[in-house]
mmCIF file of C-alpha atoms in Angstrom:
data_model
loop_
_atom_site.group_PDB
_atom_site.id
_atom_site.type_symbol
_atom_site.label_atom_id
_atom_site.label_comp_id
_atom_site.label_asym_id
_atom_site.label_seq_id
_atom_site.Cartn_x
_atom_site.Cartn_y
_atom_site.Cartn_z
ATOM 1 C CA MET A 1178 220.492 278.741 -19.081
ATOM 2 C CA ALA A 1179 218.306 275.631 -18.767
ATOM 3 C CA ARG A 1180 214.727 275.812 -20.081
ATOM 4 C CA PHE A 1181 211.763 274.133 -18.413
ATOM 5 C CA ARG A 1182 211.552 271.452 -21.090
ATOM 6 C CA ASP A 1183 215.173 270.529 -20.391
ATOM 7 C CA PHE A 1184 214.317 269.316 -16.884
ATOM 8 C CA ASN A 1185 213.396 265.670 -16.443
ATOM 9 C CA ILE A 1186 210.907 264.047 -14.089
ATOM 10 C CA ALA A 1187 213.524 263.447 -11.381
ATOM 11 C CA ASP A 1188 214.421 267.153 -11.478
ATOM 12 C CA TRP A 1189 210.795 268.102 -10.930
ATOM 13 C CA PHE A 1190 210.634 266.044 -7.744
ATOM 14 C CA SER A 1191 213.634 268.031 -6.500
ATOM 15 C CA PHE A 1192 211.875 271.245 -7.536
ATOM 16 C CA TYR A 1193 208.899 270.151 -5.447
ATOM 17 C CA ARG A 1194 211.035 269.878 -2.305
ATOM 18 C CA ILE A 1195 212.422 273.368 -2.889
ATOM 19 C CA ALA A 1196 209.011 274.865 -3.714
ATOM 20 C CA ALA A 1197 207.449 273.201 -0.648
ATOM 21 C CA VAL A 1198 209.741 275.059 1.770
ATOM 22 C CA PRO A 1199 207.709 278.329 1.964
ATOM 23 C CA PHE A 1200 204.522 276.290 2.465
ATOM 24 C CA LEU A 1201 206.148 274.258 5.244
ATOM 25 C CA LEU A 1202 207.384 277.455 6.890
ATOM 26 C CA ALA A 1203 203.838 278.839 6.725
ATOM 27 C CA LEU A 1204 202.520 275.710 8.464
ATOM 28 C CA ILE A 1205 205.117 276.228 11.198
ATOM 29 C CA TRP A 1206 204.094 279.869 11.530
ATOM 30 C CA PHE A 1207 200.404 278.937 11.901
ATOM 31 C CA ASN A 1208 201.274 276.175 14.395
ATOM 32 C CA GLU A 1209 199.889 273.400 12.161
ATOM 33 C CA ARG A 1210 202.004 270.568 13.520
ATOM 34 C CA GLU A 1211 200.047 267.675 12.010
ATOM 35 C CA LEU A 1212 199.876 269.167 8.519
ATOM 36 C CA PHE A 1213 203.541 270.150 8.707
ATOM 37 C CA SER A 1214 204.518 266.605 9.687
ATOM 38 C CA TRP A 1215 202.580 265.022 6.818
ATOM 39 C CA PHE A 1216 203.859 267.439 4.187
ATOM 40 C CA LEU A 1217 207.409 267.031 5.493
ATOM 41 C CA LEU A 1218 206.924 263.290 5.057
ATOM 42 C CA VAL A 1219 205.926 263.953 1.431
ATOM 43 C CA SER A 1220 209.075 266.026 0.896
ATOM 44 C CA TYR A 1221 211.305 263.313 2.321
ATOM 45 C CA SER A 1222 209.497 260.748 0.155
ATOM 46 C CA THR A 1223 210.224 262.713 -3.020
ATOM 47 C CA ASP A 1224 213.925 262.547 -2.150
ATOM 48 C CA ALA A 1225 213.798 258.760 -2.400
ATOM 49 C CA ILE A 1226 211.640 258.891 -5.530
ATOM 50 C CA ASP A 1227 213.801 261.288 -7.572
ATOM 51 C CA GLY A 1228 216.972 259.303 -6.902
ATOM 52 C CA TYR A 1229 215.273 256.051 -7.843
ATOM 53 C CA LEU A 1230 213.836 257.523 -11.049
ATOM 54 C CA ALA A 1231 217.150 259.085 -12.063
ATOM 55 C CA ARG A 1232 218.935 255.731 -11.741
ATOM 56 C CA LYS A 1233 216.100 253.632 -13.183
ATOM 57 C CA LEU A 1234 215.579 255.862 -16.227
ATOM 58 C CA LYS A 1235 219.305 256.610 -16.554
ATOM 59 C CA ILE A 1236 218.728 260.352 -16.452
ATOM 60 C CA THR A 1237 221.299 261.260 -13.803
ATOM 61 C CA SER A 1238 223.068 264.571 -14.432
ATOM 62 C CA ALA A 1239 225.217 267.142 -12.653
ATOM 63 C CA ARG A 1240 222.285 269.572 -12.755
ATOM 64 C CA GLY A 1241 219.989 266.986 -11.212
ATOM 65 C CA SER A 1242 222.522 266.224 -8.482
ATOM 66 C CA GLN A 1243 222.775 269.925 -7.670
ATOM 67 C CA LEU A 1244 218.995 270.339 -7.501
ATOM 68 C CA ASP A 1245 218.757 267.254 -5.315
ATOM 69 C CA SER A 1246 221.375 268.658 -2.943
ATOM 70 C CA TYR A 1247 219.571 271.998 -2.622
ATOM 71 C CA GLY A 1248 216.301 270.193 -1.981
ATOM 72 C CA ASP A 1249 217.914 267.991 0.677
ATOM 73 C CA GLN A 1250 219.557 270.913 2.469
ATOM 74 C CA MET A 1251 216.442 273.075 2.462
ATOM 75 C CA THR A 1252 214.262 270.202 3.676
ATOM 76 C CA LEU A 1253 216.689 269.464 6.520
ATOM 77 C CA ILE A 1254 216.752 273.111 7.604
ATOM 78 C CA VAL A 1255 212.968 273.479 7.536
ATOM 79 C CA GLY A 1256 212.697 270.191 9.449
ATOM 80 C CA LEU A 1257 214.968 271.572 12.170
ATOM 81 C CA ILE A 1258 212.943 274.789 12.301
ATOM 82 C CA GLY A 1259 209.857 272.636 12.737
ATOM 83 C CA LEU A 1260 211.468 270.820 15.655
ATOM 84 C CA ILE A 1261 212.403 274.122 17.287
ATOM 85 C CA LYS A 1262 208.756 275.191 17.038
ATOM 86 C CA PHE A 1263 206.985 271.948 17.881
ATOM 87 C CA GLU A 1264 209.542 270.205 20.134
ATOM 88 C CA PRO A 1265 211.211 273.096 22.018
ATOM 89 C CA ALA A 1266 211.847 271.055 25.179
ATOM 90 C CA PHE A 1267 213.690 268.344 23.254
ATOM 91 C CA MET A 1268 215.729 270.895 21.287
ATOM 92 C CA GLN A 1269 216.682 272.857 24.424
ATOM 93 C CA GLU A 1270 217.663 269.694 26.264
ATOM 94 C CA ASN A 1271 219.842 268.414 23.425
ATOM 95 C CA TYR A 1272 221.117 271.589 21.776
ATOM 96 C CA PRO A 1273 224.822 270.913 22.594
ATOM 97 C CA LEU A 1274 224.741 267.654 20.595
ATOM 98 C CA ILE A 1275 222.734 269.288 17.824
ATOM 99 C CA LEU A 1276 225.325 272.078 17.585
ATOM 100 C CA ILE A 1277 228.130 269.502 17.456
ATOM 101 C CA ALA A 1278 226.531 268.129 14.293
ATOM 102 C CA PHE A 1279 225.215 271.384 12.800
ATOM 103 C CA VAL A 1280 228.260 273.669 13.166
ATOM 104 C CA PRO A 1281 230.555 271.412 11.053
ATOM 105 C CA TYR A 1282 227.720 271.199 8.510
ATOM 106 C CA ILE A 1283 227.671 274.988 8.217
ATOM 107 C CA LEU A 1284 231.472 274.988 7.926
ATOM 108 C CA GLN A 1285 231.269 272.450 5.124
ATOM 109 C CA MET A 1286 228.741 274.646 3.294
ATOM 110 C CA ILE A 1287 230.988 277.709 3.655
ATOM 111 C CA LEU A 1288 234.014 275.791 2.335
ATOM 112 C CA ALA A 1289 232.024 274.496 -0.635
ATOM 113 C CA PHE A 1290 230.712 277.936 -1.633
ATOM 114 C CA LYS A 1291 234.140 279.473 -1.162
ATOM 115 C CA LYS A 1292 235.821 276.865 -3.359
ATOM 116 C CA TYR A 1293 233.135 275.987 -5.907
ATOM 117 C CA GLY A 1294 230.669 278.838 -5.686
ATOM 118 C CA LYS A 1295 227.878 276.370 -4.894
ATOM 119 C CA ALA A 1296 226.962 273.479 -2.638
ATOM 120 C CA THR A 1297 228.545 270.083 -3.066
ATOM 121 C CA ALA A 1298 226.669 267.217 -4.715
ATOM 122 C CA PHE A 1299 228.929 264.284 -3.918
ATOM 123 C CA HIS A 1300 226.008 262.093 -2.811
ATOM 124 C CA THR A 1301 228.267 259.646 -1.024
ATOM 125 C CA TYR A 1302 226.964 256.441 0.504
ATOM 126 C CA LEU A 1303 227.485 257.970 3.925
ATOM 127 C CA ALA A 1304 225.522 261.095 2.920
ATOM 128 C CA LYS A 1305 222.604 258.963 1.741
ATOM 129 C CA LEU A 1306 222.645 256.962 4.971
ATOM 130 C CA SER A 1307 222.802 260.167 7.020
ATOM 131 C CA ALA A 1308 219.874 261.684 5.109
ATOM 132 C CA VAL A 1309 217.731 258.592 5.695
ATOM 133 C CA ILE A 1310 218.500 258.536 9.432
ATOM 134 C CA GLN A 1311 217.832 262.276 9.729
ATOM 135 C CA GLY A 1312 214.515 261.991 7.936
ATOM 136 C CA VAL A 1313 213.376 258.991 9.979
ATOM 137 C CA PHE A 1314 214.361 260.622 13.267
ATOM 138 C CA ILE A 1315 212.753 264.000 12.530
ATOM 139 C CA LEU A 1316 209.512 262.440 11.313
ATOM 140 C CA TRP A 1317 209.367 259.935 14.181
ATOM 141 C CA LEU A 1318 209.902 262.737 16.677
ATOM 142 C CA LEU A 1319 207.123 264.810 15.129
ATOM 143 C CA PHE A 1320 204.631 261.932 14.933
ATOM 144 C CA PHE A 1321 205.460 259.839 17.989
ATOM 145 C CA GLY A 1322 208.149 261.439 20.146
ATOM 146 C CA PRO A 1323 211.916 261.064 20.582
ATOM 147 C CA VAL A 1324 213.861 257.832 20.171
ATOM 148 C CA TYR A 1325 217.229 258.553 21.744
ATOM 149 C CA TRP A 1326 219.280 255.736 20.251
ATOM 150 C CA LEU A 1327 218.169 256.959 16.822
ATOM 151 C CA PHE A 1328 219.015 260.538 17.793
ATOM 152 C CA TYR A 1329 222.551 259.586 18.884
ATOM 153 C CA THR A 1330 223.021 257.530 15.728
ATOM 154 C CA MET A 1331 221.916 260.513 13.640
ATOM 155 C CA ILE A 1332 224.461 262.773 15.364
ATOM 156 C CA VAL A 1333 227.378 260.347 14.959
ATOM 157 C CA VAL A 1334 226.626 259.512 11.325
ATOM 158 C CA GLY A 1335 226.003 263.191 10.547
ATOM 159 C CA VAL A 1336 229.372 264.256 11.953
ATOM 160 C CA LEU A 1337 231.199 261.462 10.105
ATOM 161 C CA GLU A 1338 229.417 262.393 6.875
ATOM 162 C CA THR A 1339 230.343 266.057 7.273
ATOM 163 C CA ILE A 1340 234.003 265.161 7.892
ATOM 164 C CA GLU A 1341 233.937 263.072 4.721
ATOM 165 C CA GLU A 1342 232.373 265.945 2.742
ATOM 166 C CA ILE A 1343 235.054 268.379 3.963
ATOM 167 C CA THR A 1344 237.771 265.870 3.040
ATOM 168 C CA LEU A 1345 236.295 265.508 -0.455
ATOM 169 C CA ILE A 1346 236.217 269.282 -0.875
ATOM 170 C CA TYR A 1347 239.974 269.323 -0.285
ATOM 171 C CA LEU A 1348 240.496 266.351 -2.618
ATOM 172 C CA TYR A 1349 238.624 267.882 -5.569
ATOM 173 C CA GLU A 1350 239.870 271.162 -6.969
ATOM 174 C CA LYS A 1351 236.833 271.438 -9.246
ATOM 175 C CA TRP A 1352 233.170 270.734 -8.526
ATOM 176 C CA VAL A 1353 232.055 267.204 -9.370
ATOM 177 C CA ALA A 1354 228.901 265.204 -8.733
ATOM 178 C CA GLY A 1355 228.478 261.601 -7.781
ATOM 179 C CA VAL A 1356 231.367 260.507 -5.549
ATOM 180 C CA LYS A 1357 230.606 257.384 -3.527
ATOM 181 C CA GLY A 1358 233.107 258.182 -0.773
ATOM 182 C CA ILE A 1359 236.756 258.851 0.045
ATOM 183 C CA TYR A 1360 237.862 255.370 -1.031
ATOM 184 C CA TRP A 1361 236.398 255.897 -4.499
ATOM 185 C CA ALA A 1362 237.633 259.499 -4.658
ATOM 186 C CA LEU A 1363 241.232 258.350 -4.298
ATOM 187 C CA LYS A 1364 240.829 256.354 -7.513
ATOM 188 C CA ASP A 1365 238.567 258.816 -9.343
ATOM 189 C CA LYS A 1366 239.925 259.655 -12.801
ATOM 190 C CA ARG A 1367 238.262 263.073 -12.699
ATOM 191 C CA ARG A 1368 240.452 264.016 -9.754
ATOM 192 C CA LEU A 1369 243.566 262.191 -10.940
ATOM 193 C CA ASN A 1370 243.458 263.785 -14.399
ATOM 194 C CA ILE A 1371 243.350 267.259 -12.875
ATOM 195 C CA GLU A 1372 246.319 266.421 -10.640
ATOM 196 C CA GLN A 1373 248.314 265.102 -13.601
ATOM 197 C CA ASN A 1374 247.516 268.139 -15.728
ATOM 198 C CA SER A 1375 248.577 270.531 -12.978
ATOM 199 C CA SER A 1376 251.850 268.730 -12.264
#
């Protein structure tokens, strides 16, 4: 079991995002839209910071990737809860499209936990792009109002990213971190070695 001193600075930024979730939920409960929006912005900012630090300081690890994934997922969910509370008209008007993106995401999570016992941490290029678009859209909606071309882009990229994640789950028999995408997965020695050993 990892001890506190084993975690690096990038891990602690991920811990912040996870620890901030109850506080963000409390702000939603007390109808503090402005404070919620600013603290959600901080959480999204730490996502960019921890990835940059991990690469810059060369401290990337499977544990760090897993923490980052949990932080991303929890921040996305609390962001959606915030939109349900503070932008109910927008959410009601667009719930069919939101479900089109969110239901496959839930399916992907179920498949990952069934196969690996935990969430994926592939961190593909498409996943990073999707996370950025999601964060920008949610924050822009909270601060300024909806931008529909950005919303539609978020839905399309989110669905494509989820399809890629599901495909990668089927490609990898064992949990791995750091897969750039399907193209790279097809040449990944970690996957190929397992296939050769099982044949």
